[in-house]
CSV table of C-alpha atoms in Angstrom, one decimal:
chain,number,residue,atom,x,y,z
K,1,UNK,CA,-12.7,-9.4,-34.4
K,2,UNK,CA,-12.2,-9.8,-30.7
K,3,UNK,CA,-14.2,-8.3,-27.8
K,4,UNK,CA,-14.6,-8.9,-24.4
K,5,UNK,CA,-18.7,-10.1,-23.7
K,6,UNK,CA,-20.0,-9.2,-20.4
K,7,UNK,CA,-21.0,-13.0,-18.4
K,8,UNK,CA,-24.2,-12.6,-16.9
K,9,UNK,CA,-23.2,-14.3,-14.0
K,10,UNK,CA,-19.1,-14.9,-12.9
K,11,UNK,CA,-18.1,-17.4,-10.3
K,12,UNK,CA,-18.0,-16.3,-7.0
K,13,UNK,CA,-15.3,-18.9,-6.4
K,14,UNK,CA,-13.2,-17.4,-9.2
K,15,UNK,CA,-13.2,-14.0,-7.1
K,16,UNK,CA,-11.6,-14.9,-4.8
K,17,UNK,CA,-9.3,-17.9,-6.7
K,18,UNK,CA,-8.4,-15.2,-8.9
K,19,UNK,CA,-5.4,-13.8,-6.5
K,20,UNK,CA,-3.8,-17.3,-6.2
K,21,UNK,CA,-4.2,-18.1,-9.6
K,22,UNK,CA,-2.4,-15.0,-10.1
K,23,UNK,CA,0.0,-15.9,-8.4
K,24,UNK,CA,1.1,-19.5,-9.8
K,25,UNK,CA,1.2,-17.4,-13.4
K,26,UNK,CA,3.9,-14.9,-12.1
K,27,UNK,CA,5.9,-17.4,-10.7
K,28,UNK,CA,6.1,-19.6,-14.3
K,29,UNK,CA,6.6,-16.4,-15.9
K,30,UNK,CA,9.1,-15.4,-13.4
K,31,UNK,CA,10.7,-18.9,-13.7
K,32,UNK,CA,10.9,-18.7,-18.0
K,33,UNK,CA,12.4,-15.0,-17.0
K,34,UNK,CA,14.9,-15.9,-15.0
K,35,UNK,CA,15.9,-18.9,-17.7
K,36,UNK,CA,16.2,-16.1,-20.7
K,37,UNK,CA,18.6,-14.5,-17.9
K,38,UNK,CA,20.8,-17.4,-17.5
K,39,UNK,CA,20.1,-18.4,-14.4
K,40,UNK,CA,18.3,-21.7,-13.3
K,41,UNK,CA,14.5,-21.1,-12.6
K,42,UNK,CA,14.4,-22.9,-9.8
K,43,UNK,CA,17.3,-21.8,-7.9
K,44,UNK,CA,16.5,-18.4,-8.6
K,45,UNK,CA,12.7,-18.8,-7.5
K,46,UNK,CA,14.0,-20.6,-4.4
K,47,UNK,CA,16.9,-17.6,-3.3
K,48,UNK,CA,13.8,-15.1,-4.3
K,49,UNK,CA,10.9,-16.7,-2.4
K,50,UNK,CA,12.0,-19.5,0.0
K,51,UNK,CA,15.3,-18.7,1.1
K,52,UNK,CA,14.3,-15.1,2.6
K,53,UNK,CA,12.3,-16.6,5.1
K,54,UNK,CA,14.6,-20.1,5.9
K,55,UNK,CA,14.9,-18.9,9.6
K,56,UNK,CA,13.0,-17.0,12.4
K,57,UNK,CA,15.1,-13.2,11.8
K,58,UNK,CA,13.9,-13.7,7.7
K,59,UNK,CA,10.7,-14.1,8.8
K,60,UNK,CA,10.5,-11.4,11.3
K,61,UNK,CA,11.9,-9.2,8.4
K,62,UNK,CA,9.1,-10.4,6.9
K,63,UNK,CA,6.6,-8.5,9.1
K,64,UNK,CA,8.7,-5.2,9.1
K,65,UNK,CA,8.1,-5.2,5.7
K,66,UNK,CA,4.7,-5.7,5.7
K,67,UNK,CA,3.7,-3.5,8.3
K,68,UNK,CA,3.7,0.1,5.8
K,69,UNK,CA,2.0,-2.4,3.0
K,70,UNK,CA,-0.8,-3.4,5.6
K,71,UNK,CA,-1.7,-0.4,7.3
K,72,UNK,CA,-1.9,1.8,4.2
K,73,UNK,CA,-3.6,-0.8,1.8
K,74,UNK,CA,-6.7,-0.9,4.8
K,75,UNK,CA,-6.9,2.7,4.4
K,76,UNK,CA,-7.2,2.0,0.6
K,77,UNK,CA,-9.3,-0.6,0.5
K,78,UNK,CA,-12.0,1.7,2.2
K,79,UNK,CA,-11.9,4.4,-0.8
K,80,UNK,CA,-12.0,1.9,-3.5
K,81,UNK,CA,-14.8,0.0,-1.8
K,82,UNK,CA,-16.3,3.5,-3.0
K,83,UNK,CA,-14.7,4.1,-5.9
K,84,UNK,CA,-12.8,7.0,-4.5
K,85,UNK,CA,-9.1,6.2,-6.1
K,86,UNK,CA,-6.3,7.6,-3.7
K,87,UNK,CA,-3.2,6.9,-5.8
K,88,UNK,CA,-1.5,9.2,-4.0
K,89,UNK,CA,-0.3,7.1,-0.8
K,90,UNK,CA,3.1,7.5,-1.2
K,91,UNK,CA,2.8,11.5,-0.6
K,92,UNK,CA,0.7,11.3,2.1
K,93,UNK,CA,3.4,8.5,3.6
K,94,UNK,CA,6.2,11.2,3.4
K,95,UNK,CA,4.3,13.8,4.5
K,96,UNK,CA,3.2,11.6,7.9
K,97,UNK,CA,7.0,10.9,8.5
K,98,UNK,CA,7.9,14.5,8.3
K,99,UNK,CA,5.1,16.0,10.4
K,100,UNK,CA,5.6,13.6,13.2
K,101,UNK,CA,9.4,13.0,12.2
K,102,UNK,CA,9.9,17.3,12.5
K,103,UNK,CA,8.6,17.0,16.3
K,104,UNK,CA,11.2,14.5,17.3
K,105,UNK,CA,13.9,16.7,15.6
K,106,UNK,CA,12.3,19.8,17.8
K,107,UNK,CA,12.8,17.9,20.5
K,108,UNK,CA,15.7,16.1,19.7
K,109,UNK,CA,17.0,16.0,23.2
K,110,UNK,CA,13.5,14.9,24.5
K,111,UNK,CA,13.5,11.9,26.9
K,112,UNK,CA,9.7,12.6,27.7
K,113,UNK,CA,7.1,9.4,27.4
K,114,UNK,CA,4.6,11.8,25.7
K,115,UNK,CA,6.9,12.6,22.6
K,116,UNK,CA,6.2,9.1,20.5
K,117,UNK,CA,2.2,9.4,21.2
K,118,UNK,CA,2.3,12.7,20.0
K,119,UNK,CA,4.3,11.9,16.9
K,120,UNK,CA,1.6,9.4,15.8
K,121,UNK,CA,-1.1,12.3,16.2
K,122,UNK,CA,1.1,14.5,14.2
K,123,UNK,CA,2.0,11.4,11.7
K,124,UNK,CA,-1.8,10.7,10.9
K,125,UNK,CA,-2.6,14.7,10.4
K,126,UNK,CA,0.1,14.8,8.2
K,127,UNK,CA,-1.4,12.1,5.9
K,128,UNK,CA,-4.4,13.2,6.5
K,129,UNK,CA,-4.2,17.0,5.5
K,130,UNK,CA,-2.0,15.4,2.1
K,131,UNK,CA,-4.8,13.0,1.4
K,132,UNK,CA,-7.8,16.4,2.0
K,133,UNK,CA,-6.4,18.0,-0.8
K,134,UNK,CA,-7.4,15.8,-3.4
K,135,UNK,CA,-10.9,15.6,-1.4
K,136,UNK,CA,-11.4,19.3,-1.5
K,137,UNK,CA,-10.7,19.2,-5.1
K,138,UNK,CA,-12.6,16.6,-5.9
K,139,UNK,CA,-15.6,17.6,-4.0
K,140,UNK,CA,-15.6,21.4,-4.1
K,141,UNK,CA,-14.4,21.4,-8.2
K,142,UNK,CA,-14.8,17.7,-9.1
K,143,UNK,CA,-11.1,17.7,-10.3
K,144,UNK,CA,-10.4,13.7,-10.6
K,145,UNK,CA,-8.4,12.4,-7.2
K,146,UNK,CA,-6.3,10.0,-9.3
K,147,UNK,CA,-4.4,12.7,-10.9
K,148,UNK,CA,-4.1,15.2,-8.2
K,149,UNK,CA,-3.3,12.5,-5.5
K,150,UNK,CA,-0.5,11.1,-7.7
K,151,UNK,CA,0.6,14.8,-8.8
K,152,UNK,CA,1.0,15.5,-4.9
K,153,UNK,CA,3.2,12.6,-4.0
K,154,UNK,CA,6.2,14.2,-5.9
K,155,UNK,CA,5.3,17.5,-4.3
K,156,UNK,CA,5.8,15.9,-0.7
K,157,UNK,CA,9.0,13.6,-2.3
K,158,UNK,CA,10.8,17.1,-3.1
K,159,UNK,CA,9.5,19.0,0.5
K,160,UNK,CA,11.6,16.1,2.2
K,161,UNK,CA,14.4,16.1,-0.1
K,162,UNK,CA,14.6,20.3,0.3
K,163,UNK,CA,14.4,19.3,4.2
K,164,UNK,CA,17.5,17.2,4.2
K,165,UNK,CA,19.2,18.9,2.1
K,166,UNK,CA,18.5,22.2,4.0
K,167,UNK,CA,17.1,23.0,7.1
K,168,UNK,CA,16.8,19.5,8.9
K,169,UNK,CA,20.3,18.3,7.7
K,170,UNK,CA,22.2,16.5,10.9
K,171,UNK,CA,24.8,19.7,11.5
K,172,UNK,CA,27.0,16.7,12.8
K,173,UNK,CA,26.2,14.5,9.8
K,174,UNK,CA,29.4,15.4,7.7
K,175,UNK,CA,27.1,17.2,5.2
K,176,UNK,CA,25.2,13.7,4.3
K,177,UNK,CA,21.7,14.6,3.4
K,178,UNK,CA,19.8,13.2,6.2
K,179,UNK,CA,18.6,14.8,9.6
K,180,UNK,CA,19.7,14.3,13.2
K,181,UNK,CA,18.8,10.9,14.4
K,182,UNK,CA,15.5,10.4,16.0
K,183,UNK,CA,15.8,10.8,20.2
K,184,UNK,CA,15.4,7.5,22.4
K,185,UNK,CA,11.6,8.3,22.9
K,186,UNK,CA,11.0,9.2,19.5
K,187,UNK,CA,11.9,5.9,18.5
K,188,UNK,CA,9.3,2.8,18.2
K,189,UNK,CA,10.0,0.0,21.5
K,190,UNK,CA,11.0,-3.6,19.4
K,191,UNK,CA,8.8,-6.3,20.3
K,192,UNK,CA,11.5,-9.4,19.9
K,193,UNK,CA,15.1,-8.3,20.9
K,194,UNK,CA,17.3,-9.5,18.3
K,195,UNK,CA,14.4,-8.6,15.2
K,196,UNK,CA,13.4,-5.2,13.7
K,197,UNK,CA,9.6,-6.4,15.1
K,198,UNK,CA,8.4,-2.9,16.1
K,199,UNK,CA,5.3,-1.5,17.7
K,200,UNK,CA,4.2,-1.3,14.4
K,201,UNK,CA,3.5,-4.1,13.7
K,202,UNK,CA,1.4,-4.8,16.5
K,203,UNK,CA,-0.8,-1.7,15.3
K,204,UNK,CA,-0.7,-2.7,11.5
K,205,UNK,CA,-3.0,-6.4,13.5
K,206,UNK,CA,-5.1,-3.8,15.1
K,207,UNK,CA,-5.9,-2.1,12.0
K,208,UNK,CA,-6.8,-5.2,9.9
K,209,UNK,CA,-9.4,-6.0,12.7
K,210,UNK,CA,-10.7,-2.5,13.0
K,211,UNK,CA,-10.9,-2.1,9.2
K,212,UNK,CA,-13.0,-5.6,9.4
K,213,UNK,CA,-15.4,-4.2,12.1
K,214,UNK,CA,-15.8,-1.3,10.1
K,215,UNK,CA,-16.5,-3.0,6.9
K,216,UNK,CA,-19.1,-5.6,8.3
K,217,UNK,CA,-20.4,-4.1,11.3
K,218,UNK,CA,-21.1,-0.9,10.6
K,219,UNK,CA,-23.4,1.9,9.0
K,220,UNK,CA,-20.3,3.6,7.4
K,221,UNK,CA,-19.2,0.4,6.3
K,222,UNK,CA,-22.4,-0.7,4.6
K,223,UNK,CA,-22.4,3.1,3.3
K,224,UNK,CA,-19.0,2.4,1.3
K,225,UNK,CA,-20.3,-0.8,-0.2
K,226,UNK,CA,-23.5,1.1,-1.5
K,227,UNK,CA,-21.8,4.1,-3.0
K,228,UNK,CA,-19.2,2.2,-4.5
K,229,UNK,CA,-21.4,-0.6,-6.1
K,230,UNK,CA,-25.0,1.4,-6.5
K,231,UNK,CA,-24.3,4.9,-6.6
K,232,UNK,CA,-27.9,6.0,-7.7
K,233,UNK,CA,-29.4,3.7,-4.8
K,234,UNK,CA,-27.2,5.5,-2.4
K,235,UNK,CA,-28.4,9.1,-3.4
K,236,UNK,CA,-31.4,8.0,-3.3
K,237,UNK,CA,-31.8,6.6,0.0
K,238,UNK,CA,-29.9,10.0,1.3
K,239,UNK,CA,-26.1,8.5,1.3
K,240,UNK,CA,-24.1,11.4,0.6
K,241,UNK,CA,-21.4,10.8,-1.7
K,242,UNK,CA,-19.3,13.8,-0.7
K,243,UNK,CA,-19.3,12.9,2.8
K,244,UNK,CA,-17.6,9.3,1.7
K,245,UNK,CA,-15.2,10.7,-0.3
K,246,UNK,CA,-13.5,12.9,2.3
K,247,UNK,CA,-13.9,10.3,5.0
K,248,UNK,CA,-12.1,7.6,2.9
K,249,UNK,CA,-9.4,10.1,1.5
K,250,UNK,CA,-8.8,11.4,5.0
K,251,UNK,CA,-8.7,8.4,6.3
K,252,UNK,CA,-6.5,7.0,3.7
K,253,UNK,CA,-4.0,10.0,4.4
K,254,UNK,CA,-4.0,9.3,8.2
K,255,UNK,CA,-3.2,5.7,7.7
K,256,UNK,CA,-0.7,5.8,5.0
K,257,UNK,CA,0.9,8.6,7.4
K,258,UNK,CA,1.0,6.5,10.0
K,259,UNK,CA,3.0,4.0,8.4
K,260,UNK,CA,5.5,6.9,6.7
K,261,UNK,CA,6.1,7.5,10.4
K,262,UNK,CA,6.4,4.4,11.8
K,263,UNK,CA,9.3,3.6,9.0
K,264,UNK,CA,11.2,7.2,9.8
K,265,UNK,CA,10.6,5.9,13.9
K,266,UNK,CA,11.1,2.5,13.3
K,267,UNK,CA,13.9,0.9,11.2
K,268,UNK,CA,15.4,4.1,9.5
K,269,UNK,CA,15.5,6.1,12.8
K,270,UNK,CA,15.7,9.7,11.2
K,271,UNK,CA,14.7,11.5,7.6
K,272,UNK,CA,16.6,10.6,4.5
K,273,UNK,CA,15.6,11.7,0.9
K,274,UNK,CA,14.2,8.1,0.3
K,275,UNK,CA,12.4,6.7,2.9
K,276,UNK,CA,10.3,4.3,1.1
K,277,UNK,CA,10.7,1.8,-1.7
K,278,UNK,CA,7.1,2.7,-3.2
K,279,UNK,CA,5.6,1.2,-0.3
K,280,UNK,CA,2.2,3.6,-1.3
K,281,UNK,CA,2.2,2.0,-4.7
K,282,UNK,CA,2.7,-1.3,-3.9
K,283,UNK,CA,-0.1,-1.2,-1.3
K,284,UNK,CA,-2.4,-0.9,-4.4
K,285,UNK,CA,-0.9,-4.2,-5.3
K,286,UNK,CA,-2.0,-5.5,-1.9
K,287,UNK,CA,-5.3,-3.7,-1.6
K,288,UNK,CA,-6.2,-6.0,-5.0
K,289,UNK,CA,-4.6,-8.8,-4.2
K,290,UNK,CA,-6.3,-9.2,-0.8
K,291,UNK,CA,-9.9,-8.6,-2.6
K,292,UNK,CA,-10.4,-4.9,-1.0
K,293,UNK,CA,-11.0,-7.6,1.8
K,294,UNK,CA,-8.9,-6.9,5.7
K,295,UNK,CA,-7.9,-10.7,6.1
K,296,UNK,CA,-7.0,-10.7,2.3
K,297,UNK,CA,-4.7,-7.5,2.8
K,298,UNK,CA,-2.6,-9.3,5.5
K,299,UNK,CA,-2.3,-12.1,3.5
K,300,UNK,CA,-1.3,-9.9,0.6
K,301,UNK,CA,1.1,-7.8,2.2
K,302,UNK,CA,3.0,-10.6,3.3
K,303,UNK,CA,3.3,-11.5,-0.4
K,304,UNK,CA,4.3,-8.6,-1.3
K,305,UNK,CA,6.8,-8.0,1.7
K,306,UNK,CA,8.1,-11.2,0.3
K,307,UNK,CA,9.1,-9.8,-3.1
K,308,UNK,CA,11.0,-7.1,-1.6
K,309,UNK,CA,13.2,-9.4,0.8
K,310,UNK,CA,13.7,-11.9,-2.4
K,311,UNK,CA,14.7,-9.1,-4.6
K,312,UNK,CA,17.4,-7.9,-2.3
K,313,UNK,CA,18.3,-11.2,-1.4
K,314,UNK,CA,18.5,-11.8,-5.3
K,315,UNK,CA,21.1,-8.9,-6.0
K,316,UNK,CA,23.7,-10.1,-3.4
K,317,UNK,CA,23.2,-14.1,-4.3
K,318,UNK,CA,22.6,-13.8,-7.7
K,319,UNK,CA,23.8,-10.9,-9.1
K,320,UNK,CA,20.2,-9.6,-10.7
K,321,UNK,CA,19.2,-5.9,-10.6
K,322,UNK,CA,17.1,-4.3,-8.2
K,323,UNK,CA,14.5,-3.8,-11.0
K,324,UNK,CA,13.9,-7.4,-10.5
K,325,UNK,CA,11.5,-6.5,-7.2
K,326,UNK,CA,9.3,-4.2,-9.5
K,327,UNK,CA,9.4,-6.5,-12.3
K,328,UNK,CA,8.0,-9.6,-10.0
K,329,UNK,CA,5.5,-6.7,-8.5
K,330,UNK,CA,4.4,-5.5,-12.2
K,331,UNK,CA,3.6,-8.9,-13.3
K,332,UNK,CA,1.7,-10.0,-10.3
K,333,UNK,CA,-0.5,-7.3,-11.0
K,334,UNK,CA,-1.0,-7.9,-14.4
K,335,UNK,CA,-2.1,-11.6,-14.0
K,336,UNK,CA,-4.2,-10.2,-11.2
K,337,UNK,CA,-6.5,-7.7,-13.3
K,338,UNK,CA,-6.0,-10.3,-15.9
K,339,UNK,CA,-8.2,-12.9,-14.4
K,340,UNK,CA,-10.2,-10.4,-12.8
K,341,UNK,CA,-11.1,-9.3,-16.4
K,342,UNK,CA,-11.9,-12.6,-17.8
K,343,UNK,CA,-14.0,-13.5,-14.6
K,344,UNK,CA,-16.6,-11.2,-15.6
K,345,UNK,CA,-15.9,-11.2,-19.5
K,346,UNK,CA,-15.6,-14.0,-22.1
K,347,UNK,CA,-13.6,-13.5,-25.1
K,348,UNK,CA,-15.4,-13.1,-28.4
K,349,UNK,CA,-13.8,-14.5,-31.6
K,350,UNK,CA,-16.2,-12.8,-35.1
K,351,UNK,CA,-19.5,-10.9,-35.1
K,352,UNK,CA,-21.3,-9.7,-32.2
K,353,UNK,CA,-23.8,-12.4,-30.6
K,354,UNK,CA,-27.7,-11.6,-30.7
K,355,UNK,CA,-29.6,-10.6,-28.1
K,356,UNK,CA,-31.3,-14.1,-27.8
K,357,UNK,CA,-27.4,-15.9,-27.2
K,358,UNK,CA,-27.1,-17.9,-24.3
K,359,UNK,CA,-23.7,-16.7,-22.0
């Protein structure tokens, strides 16, 4: 018989060695993957994690892709602190881009400064109405937000795709489904000519240090580490639970919003049916793999950005599928929750121990 026996104390060390521990097991596995598929591990782990970043454009590709990952795994982080699970990120990330996306199409002829600011106020409302709808269910009829977060991300997938396909289609796009192209102003300033480096990214820094201030300097902050890890404490000492689970959800929404925008704004330049990779459910990944922790989500989001420049990388060098990106991703977070597991269990071979057995 095999169980898994509770350690009455883990390694604090192990917490947070966990990730890169992680880590080194996905790559061997990755590198005995990539052997079954005929290829040599070592080239293949070289074109998939090395050679995407080999000069400065790779790297600054690097930090396009990380910008959606980073900003929406903050907003994350905060919920799960308090064991509020938004799942849903990917909805909320469409339904930013098309609130803040539909006013640049309004005023597709626009050349006024004031149009991008106020397609980042729309953007955030956007994500943040999508995220208070699993708040309002959860708190009002204490439906569970991991299915109706989730549920709502294909809602907002089709809304777009009925968009482009309908009223928002370019009438000069030779009936492509995709809307007009976003005006000058509507469009996010790039950092570094030559790069993709947008505005973005320079708010994706901002928000790792605000999410850090709020975590550890705060009353909110220390409010999300009580509910989440004492729940009984915090009702007793008058923490509202309620309270934190529509600010992390809304807050959640606005940020993943935020970064739906800032990829409709940024490097796509208008709506299209897909405007994401899974960028909302690979920020889980991140949110994890960065130890809920706003320094560990950069960190983690540029490991994560990394998979998806080696997997595309890997199609046109080596001829592997695009599944590969997810397959790297899946793993990853499998050897993450599986260390995370045994850090706080030990595995138990036979009968149950007494009461009296040492850990």
């Amino acid at each position: 018989m095999v169980r898994l026996e509770p350690r009455r104390q883990h390694s604090q060390a192990m917490v947070y060695l966990s990730p890169v521990l992680a880590i080194l097991m996905t790559l061997i596995v990755g590198g005995i993957i990539f052997s079954f598929m005929g290829k040599n591990p070592f080239d293949a782990l070289y074109t998939f994690f090395i050679l995407p970043i080999n000069n400065s454009y790779g790297i600054s590709e690097l930090f396009v892709k990380a910008t959606p990952l980073v900003i929406i795994a903050i907003g994350l982080s905060m919920g799960f602190r308090a064991n509020v699970w938004n799942i849903g990120a990917e909805g909320q990330l469409t339904m930013g881009a098309i609130f803040g996306g539909g006013l640049a199409l309004y005023f597709y002829d626009s050349e006024s400064m004031f149009l991008l600011p106020a397609m980042f106020v729309l953007g955030a409302i956007g994500g943040a109405f999508w995220g208070g709808i699993p708040a309002l269910l959860r708190t009002r009829f204490n439906a569970n937000e991991i299915l109706t977060s989730l549920m709502l991300t294909y809602v907002a997938t089709l809304f777009l795709s009925f968009l482009v396909h309908g009223p928002w289609r370019n009438p000069e796009g030779f009936n492509f489904p995709e809307s007009r192209p976003f005006p000058d102003a509507g469009l996010l300033p790039v950092i570094y000519d030559g790069t993709r480096v947008h505005l973005g990214t320079a708010f994706a820094v901002l928000v790792v240090i605000a999410g850090w201030i709020l975590l550890s300097k705060s009353v909110i902050g220390f409010q999300l580490r009580v509910v989440g890890k004492a729940p009984q404490a915090a009702r007793h000492v008058g923490f509202r639970q309620k309270r934190m689970v529509w600010f992390t959800l809304l807050l959640g929404g606005a940020l993943s919003g935020l970064a739906g925008l800032f990829e409709v704004a940024g490097p796509i330049g208008q709506l299209q049916p897909a405007i994401s990779p899974g960028y909302g459910f690979t920020a889980i990944i991140v949110a994890f793999l960065g130890r809920l922790h706003p320094l560990g989500i950069l960190f983690g989001g540029l490991i994560m950005a990394l998979t998806y420049l080696g997997g595309e990388l890997a199609q046109i060098t080596l001829g592997l599928p695009n599944a590969v990106t997810g397959l790297f991703q899946g793993i990853l977070l499998f050897f993450l929750l599986a260390c995370d597991v045994l850090t706080k269990y030990r595995v138990r071979f036979g009968t149950p121990a007494a009461k009296g057995e040492a850990a």
